[in-house]
Amino acid sequence: KAGVTQTPRYLIKTRGQQVTLSCSPISGHRSVSWYQQTPGQGLQFLFEYFSETQRNKGNFPGRFSGRQFSNSRSEMNVSTLELGDSALYLCASRRELANQETQYFGPGTRLLVL
Amino acid sequence: AQSVTQPDIHITVSEGASLELRCNYSYGATPYLFWYVQSPGQGLQLLLKYFSGDTLVQGIKGFEAEFKRSQSSFNLRKPSVHWSDAAEYFCAVVANSGYSTLTFGKGTMLLVSP
């Protein structure tokens, strides 16, 4: 079974631009979560989607948004990019929206904001 | 809210020596516990998890972890480290009630010396 895939793998943007990242979950997984990883803050939860609905949201500004499609694929968008948005963005999927369900991670998208 | 502490930012171990990475959590009850590993430029790979039952859990790549309720700890161990184990290791928890997602520690970078 194919794992979680994320596109693109690398991205360079300038301040003020917006960016869209894509995540395809493992087949049969209906939940997709997004995490931001930076050297200073570590791994931080952004949001989780299940059945096209946002179920949980972390402590990030409204510039960070996401959505999920009927095939469970998900996108996240960051508008008005800031230098501090430079990070590795990880997507994770799990079968169901249950706490004991293991989350499987993709390779991430590395975003550099100049 | 739950939290995770990994006291060691870096650990250096000689190849063939044993390894123990520490993880302490803060939560009112016993959470679900996970260890993930991240190689450079990669996403997170699940090593093992604990939900209930036997407090010593076996994982992939020869790793094991022991849950100690009295110490709120979930330390990761390996009897003999290989050079390929050099990576960053993350302990994570999920609450076992209500709705929650992964909360990660800051990670421990493992360096393996020849």
mmCIF file with all atom_site columns, C-alpha atoms in Angstrom, chain A residues 9-10 33 35 37 40-43 45 48 55-56 88 90 94 97 99-108, chain B residues 32 34 36 38 41-46 49 51 88 90 94-106:
data_model
loop_
_atom_site.group_PDB
_atom_site.id
_atom_site.type_symbol
_atom_site.label_atom_id
_atom_site.label_alt_id
_atom_site.label_comp_id
_atom_site.label_asym_id
_atom_site.label_entity_id
_atom_site.label_seq_id
_atom_site.pdbx_PDB_ins_code
_atom_site.Cartn_x
_atom_site.Cartn_y
_atom_site.Cartn_z
_atom_site.occupancy
_atom_site.B_iso_or_equiv
_atom_site.pdbx_formal_charge
_atom_site.auth_seq_id
_atom_site.auth_comp_id
_atom_site.auth_asym_id
_atom_site.auth_atom_id
_atom_site.pdbx_PDB_model_num
ATOM 1  C CA . ARG A 1 9   ? 8.740   18.444 -1.727 1.00 0.00 ? 9   ARG A CA 1
ATOM 2  C CA . TYR A 1 10  ? 10.515  21.788 -1.811 1.00 0.00 ? 10  TYR A CA 1
ATOM 3  C CA . SER A 1 33  ? -3.584  16.184 9.882  1.00 0.00 ? 33  SER A CA 1
ATOM 4  C CA . TYR A 1 35  ? 1.985   19.726 11.367 1.00 0.00 ? 35  TYR A CA 1
ATOM 5  C CA . GLN A 1 37  ? 8.181   21.560 12.146 1.00 0.00 ? 37  GLN A CA 1
ATOM 6  C CA . GLY A 1 40  ? 12.786  26.517 17.423 1.00 0.00 ? 40  GLY A CA 1
ATOM 7  C CA . GLN A 1 41  ? 9.247   25.348 18.059 1.00 0.00 ? 41  GLN A CA 1
ATOM 8  C CA . GLY A 1 42  ? 9.546   21.694 17.105 1.00 0.00 ? 42  GLY A CA 1
ATOM 9  C CA . LEU A 1 43  ? 6.508   19.851 15.824 1.00 0.00 ? 43  LEU A CA 1
ATOM 10 C CA . PHE A 1 45  ? -0.212  20.702 15.191 1.00 0.00 ? 45  PHE A CA 1
ATOM 11 C CA . GLU A 1 48  ? -7.040  17.946 11.201 1.00 0.00 ? 48  GLU A CA 1
ATOM 12 C CA . ARG A 1 55  ? -12.266 18.684 13.305 1.00 0.00 ? 55  ARG A CA 1
ATOM 13 C CA . ASN A 1 56  ? -9.508  20.284 15.297 1.00 0.00 ? 56  ASN A CA 1
ATOM 14 C CA . LEU A 1 88  ? 8.933   21.573 7.127  1.00 0.00 ? 88  LEU A CA 1
ATOM 15 C CA . LEU A 1 90  ? 4.226   17.387 7.489  1.00 0.00 ? 90  LEU A CA 1
ATOM 16 C CA . ARG A 1 94  ? -5.077  7.839  9.942  1.00 0.00 ? 94  ARG A CA 1
ATOM 17 C CA . LEU A 1 97  ? -10.880 9.952  13.869 1.00 0.00 ? 97  LEU A CA 1
ATOM 18 C CA . ASN A 1 99  ? -7.270  8.803  19.444 1.00 0.00 ? 99  ASN A CA 1
ATOM 19 C CA . GLN A 1 100 ? -5.682  5.358  19.366 1.00 0.00 ? 100 GLN A CA 1
ATOM 20 C CA . GLU A 1 101 ? -5.377  5.324  15.617 1.00 0.00 ? 101 GLU A CA 1
ATOM 21 C CA . THR A 1 102 ? -1.765  5.558  14.497 1.00 0.00 ? 102 THR A CA 1
ATOM 22 C CA . GLN A 1 103 ? -0.901  8.546  12.374 1.00 0.00 ? 103 GLN A CA 1
ATOM 23 C CA . TYR A 1 104 ? 1.338   7.846  9.369  1.00 0.00 ? 104 TYR A CA 1
ATOM 24 C CA . PHE A 1 105 ? 3.459   10.693 8.101  1.00 0.00 ? 105 PHE A CA 1
ATOM 25 C CA . GLY A 1 106 ? 4.478   11.801 4.662  1.00 0.00 ? 106 GLY A CA 1
ATOM 26 C CA . PRO A 1 107 ? 7.984   13.034 3.754  1.00 0.00 ? 107 PRO A CA 1
ATOM 27 C CA . GLY A 1 108 ? 6.988   16.662 4.158  1.00 0.00 ? 108 GLY A CA 1
ATOM 28 C CA . TYR B 2 32  ? -1.576  6.713  24.252 1.00 0.00 ? 32  TYR B CA 1
ATOM 29 C CA . PHE B 2 34  ? 4.284   6.757  20.590 1.00 0.00 ? 34  PHE B CA 1
ATOM 30 C CA . TYR B 2 36  ? 8.723   8.190  16.010 1.00 0.00 ? 36  TYR B CA 1
ATOM 31 C CA . GLN B 2 38  ? 13.038  11.063 11.642 1.00 0.00 ? 38  GLN B CA 1
ATOM 32 C CA . GLY B 2 41  ? 15.146  15.203 5.090  1.00 0.00 ? 41  GLY B CA 1
ATOM 33 C CA . GLN B 2 42  ? 12.511  12.592 5.829  1.00 0.00 ? 42  GLN B CA 1
ATOM 34 C CA . GLY B 2 43  ? 9.127   12.426 7.469  1.00 0.00 ? 43  GLY B CA 1
ATOM 35 C CA . LEU B 2 44  ? 8.369   10.609 10.703 1.00 0.00 ? 44  LEU B CA 1
ATOM 36 C CA . GLN B 2 45  ? 8.378   6.834  10.917 1.00 0.00 ? 45  GLN B CA 1
ATOM 37 C CA . LEU B 2 46  ? 6.551   5.061  13.731 1.00 0.00 ? 46  LEU B CA 1
ATOM 38 C CA . LYS B 2 49  ? 3.251   2.534  20.399 1.00 0.00 ? 49  LYS B CA 1
ATOM 39 C CA . PHE B 2 51  ? -2.089  1.788  24.390 1.00 0.00 ? 51  PHE B CA 1
ATOM 40 C CA . GLU B 2 88  ? 16.168  12.312 15.558 1.00 0.00 ? 88  GLU B CA 1
ATOM 41 C CA . PHE B 2 90  ? 10.405  11.978 18.957 1.00 0.00 ? 90  PHE B CA 1
ATOM 42 C CA . VAL B 2 94  ? -2.424  11.409 22.533 1.00 0.00 ? 94  VAL B CA 1
ATOM 43 C CA . ALA B 2 95  ? -5.087  11.747 25.202 1.00 0.00 ? 95  ALA B CA 1
ATOM 44 C CA . ASN B 2 96  ? -7.167  8.632  25.756 1.00 0.00 ? 96  ASN B CA 1
ATOM 45 C CA . SER B 2 97  ? -10.436 10.462 26.161 1.00 0.00 ? 97  SER B CA 1
ATOM 46 C CA . GLY B 2 98  ? -12.217 13.236 24.389 1.00 0.00 ? 98  GLY B CA 1
ATOM 47 C CA . TYR B 2 99  ? -10.741 14.283 21.097 1.00 0.00 ? 99  TYR B CA 1
ATOM 48 C CA . SER B 2 100 ? -7.062  14.905 20.765 1.00 0.00 ? 100 SER B CA 1
ATOM 49 C CA . THR B 2 101 ? -4.141  14.731 18.387 1.00 0.00 ? 101 THR B CA 1
ATOM 50 C CA . LEU B 2 102 ? -0.422  14.101 18.741 1.00 0.00 ? 102 LEU B CA 1
ATOM 51 C CA . THR B 2 103 ? 1.608   16.247 21.121 1.00 0.00 ? 103 THR B CA 1
ATOM 52 C CA . PHE B 2 104 ? 5.323   15.857 20.517 1.00 0.00 ? 104 PHE B CA 1
ATOM 53 C CA . GLY B 2 105 ? 8.414   16.302 22.618 1.00 0.00 ? 105 GLY B CA 1
ATOM 54 C CA . LYS B 2 106 ? 11.225  18.470 21.265 1.00 0.00 ? 106 LYS B CA 1
#
